[in-house]
Each structure stands twice: as structure tokens, then as C-alpha cells.
């Protein structure tokens, strides 16, 4: 996994140097807020692979809230996203209960 990340970072560095020589295309949006959004998307996928659905949902919601606050991705406010996230997390808690506590009791 670390080799893939290393090759990806080297490829990104080559791309940045190439685009800086040729010139970046002019964009009207700031790209720096996409870094935490991509980071939370990575955490969401990582937790989804581990089958930790609640953590994956929370990481996705945090990334979506950042993107919605800066870029206005959704036509709803972040407070509605927070309420929907809490309700969804509670629903996932009932659908997929945590069985680790039962093992510790016995």
C-alpha cells in the first residue's frame, strides 16, 4: 500500500511540474478546500472496507459539509445535513449493532 501511495505522490509531483511549465488552466474556484474533502473521502472508503459503517458515514458527512459550505454542492444547509447524519447514524446503529461489547461481558 505504501508503494502505491509513493508512486501516486511521485506522479502527482511530475504532473504539478508539467502543468507549472505549461501553465495551469484558469479556474474560478479555490482548490485548497478540496484537500480536506479528499482526506475525509479517503477515511470514508477506508472505514467502509473495514465494514465500520458508522465511521464511514461520519467521515462522508464531514467531507460533504465542508464541500457544501465552500462550494454550495447541495441546495440544503449544513444543519439539515447534521440532523440527517445523526438520524442515519442511529439507524445504522440499530441495523448493525456492535457485538464487541457482548464478547467482553462473557
Backbone as JSON, one array per atom type, in Angstrom:
{
  "sequence": "XXXXXXXXXXXXXXXXXXXXXXXXXXXXXXXXXXXXXXXXXXXXXXXXXXXXXXXXXXXXXXXXXXXXXXXXXXXXXXXXXXXXXXXXXXXXXXXXXXXXXXXXXX",
  "N": [[0.82, -1.19, 0.0], [1.97, 1.22, 0.75], [3.8, 1.58, -1.27], [2.17, 2.09, -3.46], [1.03, 4.52, -2.71], [3.37, 6.06, -2.6], [4.22, 5.97, -5.32], [2.02, 7.25, -6.44], [2.26, 9.82, -5.3], [4.69, 10.65, -6.42], [3.98, 10.67, -9.12], [2.04, 12.69, -9.0], [3.68, 14.86, -8.34], [5.23, 15.07, -10.68], [3.2, 15.73, -12.46], [2.39, 18.22, -11.43], [4.72, 19.73, -11.85], [4.86, 19.6, -14.64], [2.45, 20.89, -15.4], [3.0, 23.39, -14.3], [5.03, 24.31, -15.9], [3.77, 24.38, -18.39], [1.58, 25.88, -17.78], [-1.11, 26.44, -15.63], [-4.59, 25.74, -16.14], [-6.96, 28.38, -16.09], [-8.97, 28.76, -13.3], [-11.94, 29.44, -11.5], [-12.4, 28.72, -8.92], [-11.26, 27.91, -5.61], [-8.78, 25.52, -4.94], [-7.69, 24.51, -2.62], [-9.52, 23.91, -0.47], [-10.4, 21.43, -1.3], [-8.6, 19.55, -0.43], [-9.03, 18.72, 2.4], [-11.55, 17.6, 1.94], [-11.0, 15.49, 0.17], [-9.37, 14.02, 1.88], [-11.17, 13.24, 3.93], [-12.85, 11.71, 2.32], [-11.12, 9.63, 1.68], [-10.8, 8.51, 4.26], [-13.42, 7.68, 4.66], [-13.74, 5.69, 2.69], [-11.79, 3.91, 3.53], [-12.8, 3.13, 6.06], [-15.15, 1.98, 5.2], [-14.23, -0.25, 3.87], [-13.27, -1.66, 6.04], [-15.64, -2.37, 7.11], [-16.86, -0.71, 8.94], [-19.42, 0.96, 9.33], [-20.65, 3.17, 10.53], [-18.54, 4.97, 11.15], [-17.62, 5.41, 8.58], [-19.81, 6.7, 7.47], [-19.87, 9.04, 9.04], [-17.42, 10.24, 8.35], [-17.88, 10.69, 5.64], [-20.02, 12.49, 5.8], [-18.82, 14.7, 7.08], [-16.91, 15.49, 5.18], [-18.69, 16.12, 3.11], [-20.08, 18.23, 4.29], [-18.05, 20.16, 4.47], [-17.51, 20.57, 1.74], [-20.02, 21.47, 0.93], [-20.29, 23.83, 2.38], [-18.32, 25.47, 1.29], [-18.4, 25.26, -1.55], [-21.1, 25.03, -2.13], [-22.52, 22.64, -2.81], [-24.87, 21.14, -2.38], [-28.39, 21.94, -2.33], [-29.25, 22.41, 0.27], [-28.97, 23.31, 3.77], [-26.15, 23.09, 6.07], [-26.98, 22.43, 8.63], [-29.22, 20.84, 8.28], [-27.97, 18.68, 7.09], [-26.47, 17.77, 9.28], [-28.48, 16.93, 11.08], [-29.69, 14.92, 9.52], [-27.49, 13.22, 9.3], [-27.1, 12.41, 11.98], [-29.51, 11.04, 12.46], [-29.28, 9.01, 10.52], [-26.98, 7.72, 11.41], [-27.86, 6.74, 13.87], [-29.81, 5.0, 12.92], [-28.2, 3.16, 11.49], [-26.86, 2.14, 13.66], [-28.83, 0.63, 14.89], [-29.37, -1.22, 12.88], [-26.91, -2.52, 12.4], [-25.69, -3.72, 14.98], [-23.15, -3.26, 17.51], [-21.13, -5.86, 18.27], [-18.96, -6.24, 19.87], [-19.08, -5.48, 22.54], [-20.63, -7.47, 23.76], [-18.94, -9.67, 23.7], [-16.96, -8.93, 25.48], [-18.31, -8.97, 27.9], [-18.76, -11.64, 28.5]],
  "CA": [[0.0, 0.0, 0.0], [2.82, 2.4, 0.81], [4.42, 1.75, -2.59], [1.17, 2.71, -4.32], [0.95, 5.93, -2.3], [4.61, 6.7, -3.03], [4.16, 6.16, -6.78], [1.0, 8.27, -6.69], [2.81, 11.13, -4.96], [5.69, 11.0, -7.44], [3.21, 11.02, -10.31], [1.44, 14.0, -8.77], [4.74, 15.86, -8.43], [5.55, 15.23, -12.1], [2.07, 16.44, -13.06], [2.45, 19.62, -10.99], [5.83, 20.39, -12.56], [4.48, 19.73, -16.05], [1.45, 21.94, -15.53], [3.57, 24.69, -13.99], [5.78, 24.72, -17.08], [2.81, 24.67, -19.46], [0.6, 26.85, -17.27], [-2.37, 25.88, -15.15], [-5.78, 26.37, -16.7], [-7.56, 29.36, -15.17], [-10.2, 28.3, -12.67], [-12.53, 30.46, -10.63], [-12.6, 28.17, -7.58], [-10.06, 27.58, -4.85], [-8.6, 24.08, -4.86], [-7.2, 24.09, -1.31], [-10.53, 23.23, 0.35], [-10.62, 20.06, -1.74], [-7.69, 18.66, 0.29], [-9.7, 18.01, 3.49], [-12.65, 16.8, 1.41], [-10.39, 14.25, -0.32], [-8.89, 13.29, 3.05], [-12.32, 12.6, 4.55], [-13.31, 10.67, 1.39], [-10.21, 8.51, 1.88], [-11.16, 7.86, 5.53], [-14.71, 7.02, 4.48], [-13.53, 4.46, 1.93], [-11.02, 3.01, 4.4], [-13.71, 2.57, 7.07], [-16.12, 1.14, 4.51], [-13.54, -1.52, 3.62], [-13.21, -2.34, 7.34], [-17.05, -2.61, 7.46], [-17.24, 0.18, 10.04], [-20.32, 1.79, 8.55], [-20.91, 4.45, 11.21], [-17.39, 5.86, 10.95], [-17.6, 5.77, 7.17], [-20.87, 7.69, 7.28], [-19.48, 10.32, 9.65], [-16.37, 10.83, 7.52], [-18.53, 11.18, 4.42], [-20.81, 13.68, 6.13], [-17.92, 15.83, 7.37], [-16.41, 15.94, 3.88], [-19.8, 16.74, 2.38], [-20.37, 19.53, 4.91], [-17.0, 21.11, 4.05], [-17.74, 20.89, 0.33], [-21.26, 22.23, 0.82], [-20.08, 25.17, 2.94], [-17.44, 26.27, 0.44], [-18.8, 25.26, -2.95], [-22.55, 25.0, -2.29], [-22.8, 21.45, -3.6], [-26.27, 20.76, -2.2], [-29.27, 23.09, -2.09], [-29.72, 22.42, 1.65], [-27.98, 23.85, 4.69], [-25.36, 22.1, 6.82], [-27.72, 21.99, 9.81], [-30.05, 19.71, 7.85], [-27.05, 17.56, 6.93], [-26.12, 17.27, 10.6], [-29.63, 16.19, 11.61], [-29.82, 13.7, 8.72], [-26.38, 12.35, 9.67], [-27.37, 11.83, 13.3], [-30.58, 10.05, 12.3], [-28.76, 7.88, 9.77], [-26.04, 7.01, 12.28], [-28.67, 5.98, 14.83], [-30.42, 3.9, 12.17], [-27.17, 2.15, 11.25], [-26.58, 1.51, 14.94], [-29.84, -0.4, 15.13], [-29.27, -2.26, 11.86], [-25.65, -3.24, 12.58], [-25.24, -3.48, 16.37], [-21.75, -3.54, 17.82], [-21.1, -7.1, 19.06], [-17.75, -6.31, 20.67], [-19.42, -5.34, 23.96], [-21.13, -8.74, 24.26], [-17.81, -10.58, 23.89], [-16.22, -8.52, 26.67], [-19.09, -9.3, 29.1], [-18.68, -13.08, 28.79]],
  "C": [[0.87, 1.26, 0.0], [3.53, 2.65, -0.52], [3.46, 2.44, -3.55], [1.04, 4.2, -3.99], [2.19, 6.68, -2.75], [4.63, 6.96, -4.53], [3.14, 7.22, -7.15], [1.51, 9.67, -6.4], [3.87, 11.59, -5.96], [5.01, 11.4, -8.73], [2.55, 12.38, -10.19], [2.47, 15.1, -8.87], [5.13, 16.12, -9.88], [4.44, 16.01, -12.81], [2.1, 17.92, -12.69], [3.56, 20.37, -11.72], [5.48, 20.6, -14.02], [3.47, 20.85, -16.25], [2.01, 23.32, -15.2], [4.41, 25.21, -15.15], [4.82, 25.16, -18.19], [1.79, 25.72, -19.06], [-0.68, 26.15, -16.85], [-3.53, 26.51, -15.9], [-6.41, 27.29, -15.66], [-8.88, 28.83, -14.64], [-10.65, 29.36, -11.68], [-12.7, 29.97, -9.19], [-11.25, 27.9, -6.92], [-9.96, 26.07, -4.7], [-8.15, 23.6, -3.49], [-8.27, 23.46, -0.43], [-10.82, 21.8, -0.1], [-9.7, 19.07, -1.01], [-8.37, 17.98, 1.48], [-10.88, 17.17, 3.02], [-12.12, 15.47, 0.9], [-9.89, 13.4, 0.84], [-10.05, 12.56, 3.75], [-12.92, 11.53, 3.64], [-12.42, 9.43, 1.52], [-10.55, 7.76, 3.17], [-12.48, 7.11, 5.41], [-14.55, 5.7, 3.74], [-12.77, 3.43, 2.77], [-11.92, 2.35, 5.45], [-14.77, 1.68, 6.43], [-15.51, -0.22, 4.2], [-13.46, -2.34, 4.91], [-14.6, -2.72, 7.85], [-17.45, -1.87, 8.74], [-18.12, 1.27, 9.43], [-20.6, 3.15, 9.2], [-19.77, 5.43, 11.03], [-17.29, 6.31, 9.51], [-18.65, 6.84, 6.88], [-20.47, 9.05, 7.86], [-18.38, 11.0, 8.86], [-16.95, 11.41, 6.24], [-19.31, 12.46, 4.69], [-19.93, 14.89, 6.41], [-17.34, 16.38, 6.07], [-17.49, 16.64, 3.06], [-20.17, 18.1, 2.97], [-19.32, 20.57, 4.53], [-17.23, 21.54, 2.61], [-18.99, 21.74, 0.15], [-21.08, 23.66, 1.34], [-19.28, 26.05, 1.99], [-17.97, 26.39, -0.98], [-20.3, 25.28, -3.17], [-22.99, 23.83, -3.15], [-24.27, 21.07, -3.55], [-27.13, 21.99, -1.95], [-29.84, 23.15, -0.68], [-28.61, 22.93, 2.55], [-27.25, 22.73, 5.43], [-26.09, 21.62, 8.06], [-28.64, 20.82, 9.46], [-29.18, 18.48, 7.62], [-26.66, 16.94, 8.27], [-27.25, 16.43, 11.18], [-29.8, 14.88, 10.85], [-28.7, 12.72, 9.05], [-26.59, 11.67, 11.0], [-28.44, 10.75, 13.19], [-30.09, 8.81, 11.55], [-27.8, 7.06, 10.61], [-26.79, 6.19, 13.33], [-29.34, 4.79, 14.14], [-29.42, 2.79, 11.87], [-26.79, 1.43, 12.54], [-27.57, 0.42, 15.28], [-29.75, -1.53, 14.11], [-28.03, -3.14, 12.04], [-25.14, -3.0, 14.0], [-23.8, -3.91, 16.56], [-21.71, -4.76, 18.74], [-19.84, -7.22, 19.91], [-18.04, -6.23, 22.17], [-19.93, -6.65, 24.55], [-20.0, -9.72, 24.52], [-17.04, -10.23, 25.16], [-16.97, -8.9, 27.95], [-18.94, -10.76, 29.48], [-17.31, -13.44, 29.12]]
}
